[in-house]
Coordinates of C-alpha atoms in Angstrom, one line a residue:
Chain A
X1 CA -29.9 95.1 -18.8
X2 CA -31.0 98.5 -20.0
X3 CA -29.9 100.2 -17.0
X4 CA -26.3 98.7 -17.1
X5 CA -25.9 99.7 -20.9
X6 CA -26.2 103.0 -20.4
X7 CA -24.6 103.2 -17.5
X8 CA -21.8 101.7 -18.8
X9 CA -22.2 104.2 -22.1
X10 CA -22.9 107.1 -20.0
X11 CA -18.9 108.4 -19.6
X12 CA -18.7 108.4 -23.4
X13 CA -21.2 110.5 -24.1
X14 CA -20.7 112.8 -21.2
X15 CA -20.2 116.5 -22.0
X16 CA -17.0 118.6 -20.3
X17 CA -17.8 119.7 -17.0
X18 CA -19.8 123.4 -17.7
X19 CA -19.3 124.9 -14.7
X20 CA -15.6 124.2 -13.3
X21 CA -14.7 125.2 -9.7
X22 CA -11.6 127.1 -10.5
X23 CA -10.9 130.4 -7.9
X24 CA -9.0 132.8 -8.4
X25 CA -9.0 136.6 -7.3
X26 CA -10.7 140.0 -8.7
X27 CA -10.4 142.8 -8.0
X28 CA -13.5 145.0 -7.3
X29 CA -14.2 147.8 -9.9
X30 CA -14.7 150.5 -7.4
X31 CA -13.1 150.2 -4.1
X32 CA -10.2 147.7 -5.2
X33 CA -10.5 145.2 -2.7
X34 CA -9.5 141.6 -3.9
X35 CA -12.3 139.4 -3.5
X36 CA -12.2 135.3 -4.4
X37 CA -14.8 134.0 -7.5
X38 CA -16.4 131.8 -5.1
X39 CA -17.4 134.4 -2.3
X40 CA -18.3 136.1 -5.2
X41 CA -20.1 133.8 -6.8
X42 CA -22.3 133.6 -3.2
X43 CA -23.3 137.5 -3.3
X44 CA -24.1 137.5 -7.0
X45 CA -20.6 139.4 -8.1
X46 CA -21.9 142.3 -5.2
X47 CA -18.8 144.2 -3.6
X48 CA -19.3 142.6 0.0
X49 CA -17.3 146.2 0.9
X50 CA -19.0 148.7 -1.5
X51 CA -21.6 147.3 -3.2
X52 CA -20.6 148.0 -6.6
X53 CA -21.3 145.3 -9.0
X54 CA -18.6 143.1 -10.3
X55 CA -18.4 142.7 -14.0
X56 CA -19.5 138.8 -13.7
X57 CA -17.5 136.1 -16.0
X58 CA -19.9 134.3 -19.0
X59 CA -20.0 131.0 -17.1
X60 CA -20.7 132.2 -14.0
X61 CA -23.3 134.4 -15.1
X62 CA -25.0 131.0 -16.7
X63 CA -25.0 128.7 -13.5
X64 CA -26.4 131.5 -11.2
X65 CA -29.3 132.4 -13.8
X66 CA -30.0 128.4 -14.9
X67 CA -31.4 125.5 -13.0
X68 CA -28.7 123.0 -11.9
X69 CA -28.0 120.7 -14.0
X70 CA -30.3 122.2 -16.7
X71 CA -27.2 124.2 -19.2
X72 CA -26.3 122.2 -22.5
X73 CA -23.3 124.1 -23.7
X74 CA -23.3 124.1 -27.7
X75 CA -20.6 124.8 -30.2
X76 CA -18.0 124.7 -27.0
X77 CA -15.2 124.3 -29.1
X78 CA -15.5 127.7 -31.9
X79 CA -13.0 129.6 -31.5
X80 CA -11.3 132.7 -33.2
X81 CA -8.5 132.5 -36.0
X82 CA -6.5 135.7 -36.4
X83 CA -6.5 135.5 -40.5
X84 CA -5.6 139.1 -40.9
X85 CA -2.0 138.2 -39.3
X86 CA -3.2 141.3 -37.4
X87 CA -0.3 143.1 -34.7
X88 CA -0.9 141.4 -31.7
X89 CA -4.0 139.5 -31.8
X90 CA -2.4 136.2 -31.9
X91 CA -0.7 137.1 -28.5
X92 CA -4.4 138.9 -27.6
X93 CA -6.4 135.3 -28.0
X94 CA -3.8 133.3 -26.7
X95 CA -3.6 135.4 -23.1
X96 CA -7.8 135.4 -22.8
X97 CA -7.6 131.7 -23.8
X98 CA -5.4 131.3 -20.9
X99 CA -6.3 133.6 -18.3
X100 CA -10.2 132.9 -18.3
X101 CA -10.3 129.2 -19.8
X102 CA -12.3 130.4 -22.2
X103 CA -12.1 129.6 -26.1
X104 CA -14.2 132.4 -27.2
X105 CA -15.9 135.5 -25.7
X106 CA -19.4 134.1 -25.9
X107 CA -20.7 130.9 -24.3
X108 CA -23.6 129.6 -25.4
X109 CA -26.2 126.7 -25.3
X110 CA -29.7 125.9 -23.3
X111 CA -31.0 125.7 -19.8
X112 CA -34.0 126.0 -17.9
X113 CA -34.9 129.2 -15.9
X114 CA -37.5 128.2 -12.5
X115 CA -38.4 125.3 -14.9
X116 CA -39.0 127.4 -18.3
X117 CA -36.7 126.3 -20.9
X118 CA -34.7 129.4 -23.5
X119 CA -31.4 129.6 -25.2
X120 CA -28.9 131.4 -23.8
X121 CA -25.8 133.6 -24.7
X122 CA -23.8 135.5 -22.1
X123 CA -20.2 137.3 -23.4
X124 CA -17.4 137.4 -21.5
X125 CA -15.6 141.0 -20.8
X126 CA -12.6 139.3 -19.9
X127 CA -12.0 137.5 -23.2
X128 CA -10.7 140.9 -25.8
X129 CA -13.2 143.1 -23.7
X130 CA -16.0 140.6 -25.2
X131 CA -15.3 141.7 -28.6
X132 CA -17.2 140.7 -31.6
X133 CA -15.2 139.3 -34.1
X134 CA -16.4 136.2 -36.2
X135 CA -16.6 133.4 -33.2
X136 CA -18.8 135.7 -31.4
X137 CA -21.0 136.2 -34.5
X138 CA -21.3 132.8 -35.8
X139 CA -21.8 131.4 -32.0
X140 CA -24.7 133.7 -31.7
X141 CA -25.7 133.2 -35.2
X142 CA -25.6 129.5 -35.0
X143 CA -27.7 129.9 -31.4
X144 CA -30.2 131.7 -33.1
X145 CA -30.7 129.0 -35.7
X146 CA -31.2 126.8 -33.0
X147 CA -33.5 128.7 -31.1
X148 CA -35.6 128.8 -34.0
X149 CA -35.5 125.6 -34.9
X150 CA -36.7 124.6 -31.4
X151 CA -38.9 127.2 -30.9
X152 CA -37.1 128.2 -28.0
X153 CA -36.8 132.2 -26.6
X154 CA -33.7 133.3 -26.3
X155 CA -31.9 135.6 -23.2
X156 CA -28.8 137.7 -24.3
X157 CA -26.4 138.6 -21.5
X158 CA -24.9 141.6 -23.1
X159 CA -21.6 143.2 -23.0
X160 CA -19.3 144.4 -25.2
X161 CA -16.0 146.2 -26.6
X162 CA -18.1 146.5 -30.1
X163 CA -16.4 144.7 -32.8
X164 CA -13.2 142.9 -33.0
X165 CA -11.2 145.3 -35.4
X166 CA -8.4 142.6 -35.5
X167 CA -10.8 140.6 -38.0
X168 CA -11.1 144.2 -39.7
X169 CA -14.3 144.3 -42.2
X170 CA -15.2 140.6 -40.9
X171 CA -15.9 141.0 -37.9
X172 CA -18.5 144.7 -38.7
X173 CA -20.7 142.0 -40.9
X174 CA -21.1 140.0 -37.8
X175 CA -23.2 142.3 -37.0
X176 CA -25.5 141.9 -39.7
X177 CA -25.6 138.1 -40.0
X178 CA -26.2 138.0 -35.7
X179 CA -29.4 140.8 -36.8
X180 CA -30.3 138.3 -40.1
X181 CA -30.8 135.2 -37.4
X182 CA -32.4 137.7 -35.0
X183 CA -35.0 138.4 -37.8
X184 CA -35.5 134.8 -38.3
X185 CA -36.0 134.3 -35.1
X186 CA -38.6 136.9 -34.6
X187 CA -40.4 135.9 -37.3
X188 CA -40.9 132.7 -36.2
X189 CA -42.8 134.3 -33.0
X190 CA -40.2 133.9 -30.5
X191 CA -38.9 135.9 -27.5
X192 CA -35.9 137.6 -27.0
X193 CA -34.7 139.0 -24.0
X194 CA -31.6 141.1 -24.4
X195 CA -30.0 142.1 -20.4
X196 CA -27.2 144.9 -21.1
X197 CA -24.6 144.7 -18.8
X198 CA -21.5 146.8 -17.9
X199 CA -20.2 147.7 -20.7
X200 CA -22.2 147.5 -23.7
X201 CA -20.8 149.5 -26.3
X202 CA -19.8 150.1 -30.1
X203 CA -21.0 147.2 -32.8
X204 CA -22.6 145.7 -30.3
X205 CA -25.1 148.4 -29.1
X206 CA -25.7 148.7 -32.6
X207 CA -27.1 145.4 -33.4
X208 CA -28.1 142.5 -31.1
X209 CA -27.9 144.5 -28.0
X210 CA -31.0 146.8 -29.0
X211 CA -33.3 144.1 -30.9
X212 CA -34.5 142.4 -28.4
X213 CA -38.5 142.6 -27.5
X214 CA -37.9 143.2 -24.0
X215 CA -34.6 145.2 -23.2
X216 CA -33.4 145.1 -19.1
X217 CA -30.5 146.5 -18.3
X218 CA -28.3 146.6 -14.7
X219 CA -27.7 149.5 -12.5
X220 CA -25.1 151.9 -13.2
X221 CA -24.4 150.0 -17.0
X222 CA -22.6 151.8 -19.3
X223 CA -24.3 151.6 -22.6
X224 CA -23.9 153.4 -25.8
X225 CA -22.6 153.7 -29.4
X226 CA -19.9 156.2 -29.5
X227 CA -16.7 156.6 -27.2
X228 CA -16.9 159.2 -23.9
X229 CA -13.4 160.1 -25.5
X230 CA -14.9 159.7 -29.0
X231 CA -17.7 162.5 -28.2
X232 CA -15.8 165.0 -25.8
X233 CA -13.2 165.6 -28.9
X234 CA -15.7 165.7 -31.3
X235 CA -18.0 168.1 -29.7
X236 CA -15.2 169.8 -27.6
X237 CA -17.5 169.9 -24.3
X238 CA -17.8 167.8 -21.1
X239 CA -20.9 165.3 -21.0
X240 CA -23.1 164.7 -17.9
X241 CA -21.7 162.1 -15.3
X242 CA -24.5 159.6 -15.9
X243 CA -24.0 160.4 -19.5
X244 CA -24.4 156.5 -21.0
X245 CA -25.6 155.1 -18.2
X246 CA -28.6 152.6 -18.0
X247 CA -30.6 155.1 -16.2
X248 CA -29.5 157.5 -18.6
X249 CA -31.2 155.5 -21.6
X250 CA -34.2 154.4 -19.3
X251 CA -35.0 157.8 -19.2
X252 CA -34.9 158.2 -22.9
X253 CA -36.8 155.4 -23.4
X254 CA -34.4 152.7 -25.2
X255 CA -34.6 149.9 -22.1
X256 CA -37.8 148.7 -20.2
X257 CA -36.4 148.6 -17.2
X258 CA -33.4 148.3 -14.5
X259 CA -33.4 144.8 -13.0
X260 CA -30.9 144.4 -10.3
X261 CA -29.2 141.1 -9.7
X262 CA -31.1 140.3 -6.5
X263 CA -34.6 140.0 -8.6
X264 CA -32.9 139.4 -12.3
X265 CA -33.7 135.6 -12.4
X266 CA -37.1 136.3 -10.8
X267 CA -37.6 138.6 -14.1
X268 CA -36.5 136.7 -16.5
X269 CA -38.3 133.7 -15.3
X270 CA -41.5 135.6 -15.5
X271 CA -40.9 136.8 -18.7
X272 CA -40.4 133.3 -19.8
X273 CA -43.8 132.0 -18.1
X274 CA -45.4 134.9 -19.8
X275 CA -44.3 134.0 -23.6
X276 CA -44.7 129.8 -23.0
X277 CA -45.9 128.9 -26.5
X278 CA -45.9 124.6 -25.1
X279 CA -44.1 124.3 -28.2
X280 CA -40.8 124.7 -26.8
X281 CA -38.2 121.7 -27.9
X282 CA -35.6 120.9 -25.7
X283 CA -33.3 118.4 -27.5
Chain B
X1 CA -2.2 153.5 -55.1
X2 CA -2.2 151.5 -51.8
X3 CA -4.6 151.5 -49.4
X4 CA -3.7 154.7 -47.6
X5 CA -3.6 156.5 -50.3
X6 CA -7.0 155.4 -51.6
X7 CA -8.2 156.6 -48.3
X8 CA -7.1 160.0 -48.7
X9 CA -8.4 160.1 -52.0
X10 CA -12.1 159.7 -50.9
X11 CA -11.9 161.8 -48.1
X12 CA -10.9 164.4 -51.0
X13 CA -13.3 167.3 -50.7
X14 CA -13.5 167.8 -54.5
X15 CA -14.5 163.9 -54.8
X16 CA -17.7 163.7 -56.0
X17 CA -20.7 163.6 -53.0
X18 CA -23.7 161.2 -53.3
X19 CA -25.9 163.9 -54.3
X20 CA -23.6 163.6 -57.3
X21 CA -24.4 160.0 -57.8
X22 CA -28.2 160.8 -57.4
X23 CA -28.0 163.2 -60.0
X24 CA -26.4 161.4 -62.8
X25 CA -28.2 158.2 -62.2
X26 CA -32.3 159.3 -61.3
X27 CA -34.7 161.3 -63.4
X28 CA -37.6 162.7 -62.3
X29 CA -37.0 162.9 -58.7
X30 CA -38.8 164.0 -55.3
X31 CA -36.8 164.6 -52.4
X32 CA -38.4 163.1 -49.0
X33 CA -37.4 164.4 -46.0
X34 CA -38.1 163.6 -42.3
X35 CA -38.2 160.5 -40.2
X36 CA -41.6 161.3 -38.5
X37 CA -40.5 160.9 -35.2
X38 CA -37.3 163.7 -34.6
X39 CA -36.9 165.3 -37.3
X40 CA -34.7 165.8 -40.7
X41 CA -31.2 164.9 -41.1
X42 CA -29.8 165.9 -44.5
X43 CA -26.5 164.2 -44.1
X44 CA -29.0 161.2 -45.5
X45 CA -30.5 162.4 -49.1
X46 CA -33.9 160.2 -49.4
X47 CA -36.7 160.5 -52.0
X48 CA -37.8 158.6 -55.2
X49 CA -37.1 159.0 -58.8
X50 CA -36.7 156.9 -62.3
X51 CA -33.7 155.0 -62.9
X52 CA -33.9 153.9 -66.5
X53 CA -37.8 154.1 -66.5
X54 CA -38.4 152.0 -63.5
X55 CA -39.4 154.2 -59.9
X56 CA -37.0 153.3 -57.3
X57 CA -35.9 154.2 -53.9
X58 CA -33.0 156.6 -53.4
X59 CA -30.9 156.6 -50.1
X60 CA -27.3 158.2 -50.2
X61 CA -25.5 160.1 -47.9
X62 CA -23.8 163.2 -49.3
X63 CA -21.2 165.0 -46.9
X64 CA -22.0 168.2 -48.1
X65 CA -20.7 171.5 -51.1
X66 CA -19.3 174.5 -49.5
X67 CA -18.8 174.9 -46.1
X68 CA -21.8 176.1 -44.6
X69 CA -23.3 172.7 -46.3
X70 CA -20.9 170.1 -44.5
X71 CA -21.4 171.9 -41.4
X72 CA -25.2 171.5 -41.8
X73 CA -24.4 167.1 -42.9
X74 CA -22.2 166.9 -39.9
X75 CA -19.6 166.1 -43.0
X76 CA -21.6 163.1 -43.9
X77 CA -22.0 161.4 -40.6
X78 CA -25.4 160.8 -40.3
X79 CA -28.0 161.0 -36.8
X80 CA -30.1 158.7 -35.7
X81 CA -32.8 160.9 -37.2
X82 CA -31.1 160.2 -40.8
X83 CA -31.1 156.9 -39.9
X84 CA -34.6 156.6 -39.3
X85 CA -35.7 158.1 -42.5
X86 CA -33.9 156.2 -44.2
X87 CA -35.7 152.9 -42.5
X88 CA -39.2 154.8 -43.0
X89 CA -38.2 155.4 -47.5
X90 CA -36.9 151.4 -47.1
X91 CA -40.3 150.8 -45.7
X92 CA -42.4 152.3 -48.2
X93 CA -40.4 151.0 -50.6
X94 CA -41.7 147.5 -49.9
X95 CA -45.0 148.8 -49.6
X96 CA -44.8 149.8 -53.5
X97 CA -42.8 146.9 -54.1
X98 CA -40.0 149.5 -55.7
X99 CA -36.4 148.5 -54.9
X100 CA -33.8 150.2 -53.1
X101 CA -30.1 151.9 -54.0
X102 CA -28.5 153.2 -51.4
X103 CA -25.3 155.2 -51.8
X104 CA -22.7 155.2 -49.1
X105 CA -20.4 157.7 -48.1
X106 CA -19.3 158.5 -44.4
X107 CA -16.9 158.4 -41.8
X108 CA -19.5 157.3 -39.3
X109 CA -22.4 157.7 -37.7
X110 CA -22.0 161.1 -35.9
X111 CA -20.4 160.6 -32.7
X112 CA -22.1 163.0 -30.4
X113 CA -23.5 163.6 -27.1
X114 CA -27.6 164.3 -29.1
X115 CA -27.1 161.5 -31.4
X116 CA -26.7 159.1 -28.3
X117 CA -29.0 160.6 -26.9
X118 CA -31.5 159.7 -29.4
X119 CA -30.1 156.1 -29.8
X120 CA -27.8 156.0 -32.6
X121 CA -27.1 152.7 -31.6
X122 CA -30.4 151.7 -31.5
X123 CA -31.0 153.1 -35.1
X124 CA -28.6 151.6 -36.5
X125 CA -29.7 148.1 -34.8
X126 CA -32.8 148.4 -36.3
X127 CA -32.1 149.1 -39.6
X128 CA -30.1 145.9 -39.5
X129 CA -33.0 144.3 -38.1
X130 CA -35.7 145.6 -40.6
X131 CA -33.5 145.5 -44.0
X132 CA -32.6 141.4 -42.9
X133 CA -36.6 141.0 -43.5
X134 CA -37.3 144.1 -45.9
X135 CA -38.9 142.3 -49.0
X136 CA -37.7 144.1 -51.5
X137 CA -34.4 144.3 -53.2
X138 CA -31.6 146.5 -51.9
X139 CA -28.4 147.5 -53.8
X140 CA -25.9 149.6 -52.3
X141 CA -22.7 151.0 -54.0
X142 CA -19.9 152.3 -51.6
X143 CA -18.7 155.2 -53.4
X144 CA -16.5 156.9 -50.5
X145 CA -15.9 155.9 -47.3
X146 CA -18.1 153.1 -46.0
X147 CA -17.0 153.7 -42.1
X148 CA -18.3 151.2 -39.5
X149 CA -22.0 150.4 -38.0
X150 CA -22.7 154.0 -39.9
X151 CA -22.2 152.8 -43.4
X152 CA -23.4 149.3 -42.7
X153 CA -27.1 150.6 -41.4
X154 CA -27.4 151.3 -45.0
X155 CA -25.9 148.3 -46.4
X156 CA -27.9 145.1 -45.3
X157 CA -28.5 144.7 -49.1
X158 CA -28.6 142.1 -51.7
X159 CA -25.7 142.9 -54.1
X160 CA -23.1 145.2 -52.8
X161 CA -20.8 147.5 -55.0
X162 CA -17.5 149.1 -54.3
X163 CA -16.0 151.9 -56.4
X164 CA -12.4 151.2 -57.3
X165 CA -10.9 153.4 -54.7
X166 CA -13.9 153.1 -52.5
X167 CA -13.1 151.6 -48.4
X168 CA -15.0 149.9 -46.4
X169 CA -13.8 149.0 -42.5
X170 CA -15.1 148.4 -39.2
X171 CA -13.2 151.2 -37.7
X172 CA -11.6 154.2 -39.1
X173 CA -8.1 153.7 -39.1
X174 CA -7.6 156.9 -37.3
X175 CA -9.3 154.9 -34.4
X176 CA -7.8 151.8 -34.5
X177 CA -4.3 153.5 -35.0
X178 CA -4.8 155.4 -31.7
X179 CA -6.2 152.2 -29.9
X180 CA -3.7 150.0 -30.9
X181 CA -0.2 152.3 -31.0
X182 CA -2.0 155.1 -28.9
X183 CA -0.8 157.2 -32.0
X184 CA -2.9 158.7 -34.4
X185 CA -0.4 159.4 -36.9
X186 CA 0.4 156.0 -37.6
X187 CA -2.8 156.0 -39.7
X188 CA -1.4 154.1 -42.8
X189 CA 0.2 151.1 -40.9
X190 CA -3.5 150.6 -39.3
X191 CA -5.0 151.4 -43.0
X192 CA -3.0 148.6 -44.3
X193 CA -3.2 145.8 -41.5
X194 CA -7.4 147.0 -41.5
X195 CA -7.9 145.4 -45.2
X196 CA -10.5 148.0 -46.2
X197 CA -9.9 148.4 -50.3
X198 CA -12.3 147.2 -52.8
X199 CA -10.3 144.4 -53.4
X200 CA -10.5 143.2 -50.1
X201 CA -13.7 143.3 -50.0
X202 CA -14.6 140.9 -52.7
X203 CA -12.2 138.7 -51.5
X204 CA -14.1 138.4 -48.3
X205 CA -17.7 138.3 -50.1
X206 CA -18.0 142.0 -48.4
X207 CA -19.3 143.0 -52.0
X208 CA -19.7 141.2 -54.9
X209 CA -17.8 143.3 -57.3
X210 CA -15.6 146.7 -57.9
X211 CA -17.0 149.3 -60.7
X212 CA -14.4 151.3 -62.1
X213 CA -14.0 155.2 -61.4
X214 CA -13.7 157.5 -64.6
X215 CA -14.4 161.1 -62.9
X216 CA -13.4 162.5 -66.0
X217 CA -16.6 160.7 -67.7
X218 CA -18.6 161.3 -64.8
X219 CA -21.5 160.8 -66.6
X220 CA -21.0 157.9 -68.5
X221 CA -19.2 155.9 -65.5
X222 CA -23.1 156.8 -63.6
X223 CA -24.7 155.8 -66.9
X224 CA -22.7 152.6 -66.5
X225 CA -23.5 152.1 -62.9
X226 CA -27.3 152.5 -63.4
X227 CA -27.3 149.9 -66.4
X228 CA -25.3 148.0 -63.7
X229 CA -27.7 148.0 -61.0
X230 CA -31.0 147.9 -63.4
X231 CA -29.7 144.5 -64.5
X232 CA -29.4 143.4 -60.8
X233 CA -33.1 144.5 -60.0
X234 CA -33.9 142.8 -63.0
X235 CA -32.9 140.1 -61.8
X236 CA -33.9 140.3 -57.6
X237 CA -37.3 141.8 -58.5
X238 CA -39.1 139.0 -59.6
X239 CA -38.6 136.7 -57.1
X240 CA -40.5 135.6 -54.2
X241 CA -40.1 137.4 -50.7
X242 CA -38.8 134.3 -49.5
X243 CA -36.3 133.8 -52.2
X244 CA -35.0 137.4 -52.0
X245 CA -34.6 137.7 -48.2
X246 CA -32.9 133.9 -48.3
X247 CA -30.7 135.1 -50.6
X248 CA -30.0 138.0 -48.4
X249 CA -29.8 136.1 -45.2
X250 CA -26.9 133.3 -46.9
X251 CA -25.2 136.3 -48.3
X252 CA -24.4 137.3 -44.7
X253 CA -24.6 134.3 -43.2
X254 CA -21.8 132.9 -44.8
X255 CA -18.9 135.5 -43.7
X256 CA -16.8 134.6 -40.9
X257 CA -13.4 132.8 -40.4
X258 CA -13.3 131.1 -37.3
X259 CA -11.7 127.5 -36.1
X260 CA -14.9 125.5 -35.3
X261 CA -12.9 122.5 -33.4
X262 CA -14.3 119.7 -35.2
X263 CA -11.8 120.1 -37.9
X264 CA -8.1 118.5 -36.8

């Protein structure tokens, strides 16, 4: 009897597919070449032709670090209100609603990494160049929360425009209430792993992208506060071509380390065995 | 005056600089310099003196007299370095239980190849990060400018003040103007869809209240603003750690317009 109630109950309760099989085409960031998701997908977001890294969308990102099966999106539905009747963003979050299937540029919830369970946020570059505007912040914010609550660490994957200016002075205090429930997180003991990916920039650099206790970073990122543009007409001379880069800020000391996408799950599943507290709630 | 031209009033180079501010509101002060780890950024003023006859904390960031002056503040945009000192004067602060005011002025945190270098970002993160769990109060006052990631590093606070004509935005509209009509004159149509007056700002709980400007009283609109924040402290001082940094933690927490889906 038990087994046909929930059966029968299961399809009610049933979440929405996280991982939908939809392919379509992009285009690699160095050589050009058109390349489908799913053979993508297969060679971690690699160029098959070049070997330059793919910026890789939120979801996708998700299913290749999680175990299958083990990713509980939360707060799928938030998404962003343009309040400020500001030019063009109504047209801007309709478009990256519609060409990525996203509602938001963050997609969060928990998983289990090689068995070790964590929250998870991963931003989508695709969605208003992974802007933070108040979605963003109050998905993050609200993950936080629950990481905290549960006792759960927490992996970033981090990339970012900075902040959405179409939300104007909004979206900069995102910035503090994402660092407030970073605090409270860290208070409570817990890990966070922040992974900077290509690009991280702006607002975000300057809050939850450089609080995290352990900070990895990809090859070749581009991370940093200020504009290339911003500096060169500021200082009126021409900055070093790794200038930004991941390796640049390895070797000034503000990430631990460059974790390529062959060994990044490997990493963070360490990481994760390392910090097991046993007091990690899943649900 | 709209918002555009409230914007070219504080960028005014006979407006009054924070050292002003510091001047007319603290007695008996020290200047402390130096974050210990690079080295001195005077584009951030730090050190401790009396306001009324209690010892507090004094941050503000002054964009500089003559020439030779702003050239040596980077016109008020701070480096990481200022940055830094002004987490290390938060943090001894709370050691001696003495609050904080912090005085905001700027266009930015400097946007240059050293400051990078040096992590502007990640000085700015972590002044966000420390102030969230700094237990003791914090009261800034926006008394220019309050531009970006630069003037918020100094604004994680409990009570926040805006002078009348006083901004506050996430970008400067010089920026946004050139990313979104890839034209920098069209400054005022991006001040205006940017939201960045005082008013705006307590309509989106950004700060809690506007103090009126009377430059030709200078003294007595500082002796006001003092009374003004001595009331506050009087009021955030005596409570617990916990109470203060909740208070400080919902005051953030709560900003944010966004369509959660559950509502129809």
């Amino acid at each position: 009897m038990k087994i046909h109630v929930r059966l029968f109950s299961r399809p009610k309760v049933k979440a929405a597919e996280p991982f939908p099989d939809t392919d379509y085409e992009l285009k690699c960031p160095k050589c050009k070449t058109a390349h489908t998701r799913s053979e993508l997908y297969e060679r971690n977001f690699v160029c098959p032709d070049c070997g330059a890294y793919f910026r890789i969308p939120a979801r996708d990102r998700i299913r290749m670090l999680c175990d299958e099966g083990s990713f509980v999106e939360t707060n799928a539905k938030l998404t962003s209100v343009d309040f400020l009747d500001f030019p063009g963003y109504s047209d801007k979050i309709t478009k990256a609603k519609s060409s990525t299937g996203e509602l938001c540029a963050v997609v969060t919830g928990t998983m289990r990494v090689e068995g070790h369970p964590c929250a998870v946020f991963a931003l989508d570059s695709r969605f208003i160049m992974a802007s933070m505007g108040s979605a963003v912040g109050e998905k993050i914010t609200r993950l936080f929360e629950l990481a905290t609550r549960r006792g759960l660490p927490v992996l970033g994957v981090l990339c970012s425009g900075g902040a959405r200016m179409q939300e104007g002075i909004v979206s900069l205090m995102q910035m503090a209430k994402c660092s407030g429930a970073a605090r409270r997180h860290s208070d409570a003991g817990l890990l966070y792993i922040a992974l900077l990916t290509d690009p991280t920039t702006g607002g975000m650099t300057a809050s939850i992208a450089m609080q995290g206790d352990i900070t990895l970073a990809e090859p070749k990122t581009l991370v940093g506060f200020a504009g290339r543009r911003v500096i060169e007409q500021t200082t009126g001379s021409a900055l070093p071509g790794n200038f930004q880069t991941s390796e640049f800020l390895l070797d000034r000391g503000f990430v631990d380390m460059i974790v390529d996408r062959e060994s990044l799950r490997s990493t963070v599943s360490l990481l994760l065995r390392q910090h097991t507290t046993g007091k990690e709630k899943e649900a | 005056m709209n918002a555009y031209e409230r914007l070219k009033t504080v960028r005014a180079s006979d407006r009054k600089m924070g050292s002003d501010y510091v001047n007319a509101m603290f007695t008996d002060k020290v200047i402390l310099c130096g974050d210990r780890r690079f080295g001195e950024d005077p584009a951030i003023m730090g050190g401790i003196g009396y306001l009324g006859d209690i010892p507090v904390t004094f941050i503000a960031m002054d964009k500089g007299s003559d020439l030779a002056d702003r050239m040596r503040k980077h016109f008020g945009c701070p480096m990481p370095e200022g940055y830094r000192k002004a987490l290390r004067l938060m943090k001894q602060a709370e050691k001696f239980h003495r609050p904080v005011v912090c005085i905001v002025d700027t266009l930015g945190a400097y946007p240059g190849a050293e400051g990078e270098e040096r992590g502007q970002g990640q000085a700015i993160a972590e002044n966000l990060f420390e102030m969230m769990g700094l237990k003791t109060p914090i009261i800034t006052v926006v008394v220019g400018e309050g531009g970006s990631g630069g003037a918020l590093a100094l604004a994680v606070a409990d009570r926040v003040y805006m002078l009348e004509n006083a901004v506050y935005s996430v970008i400067t509209p010089d920026g946004c103007a050139s990313i979104i009509w890839k034209d920098s004159s069209r400054v005022e149509d991006a001040t205006e869809c940017l939201h960045i007056t005082a008013e705006d700002m307590v309509k989106y709980s950004v700060a809690e209240d506007i103090i009126r400007e009377d430059f030709e009283n200078f003294d007595v609109m500082c002796a006001g603003m003092r009374d003004r924040i001595l009331h506050d402290i009087g009021e955030l001082l005596p409570l617990s750690p916990k109470k203060l940094l909740d208070g400080r933690y919902e005051r953030f927490r709560k900003i944010g317009i966004y369509d959660d889906g559950e509502t129809k």
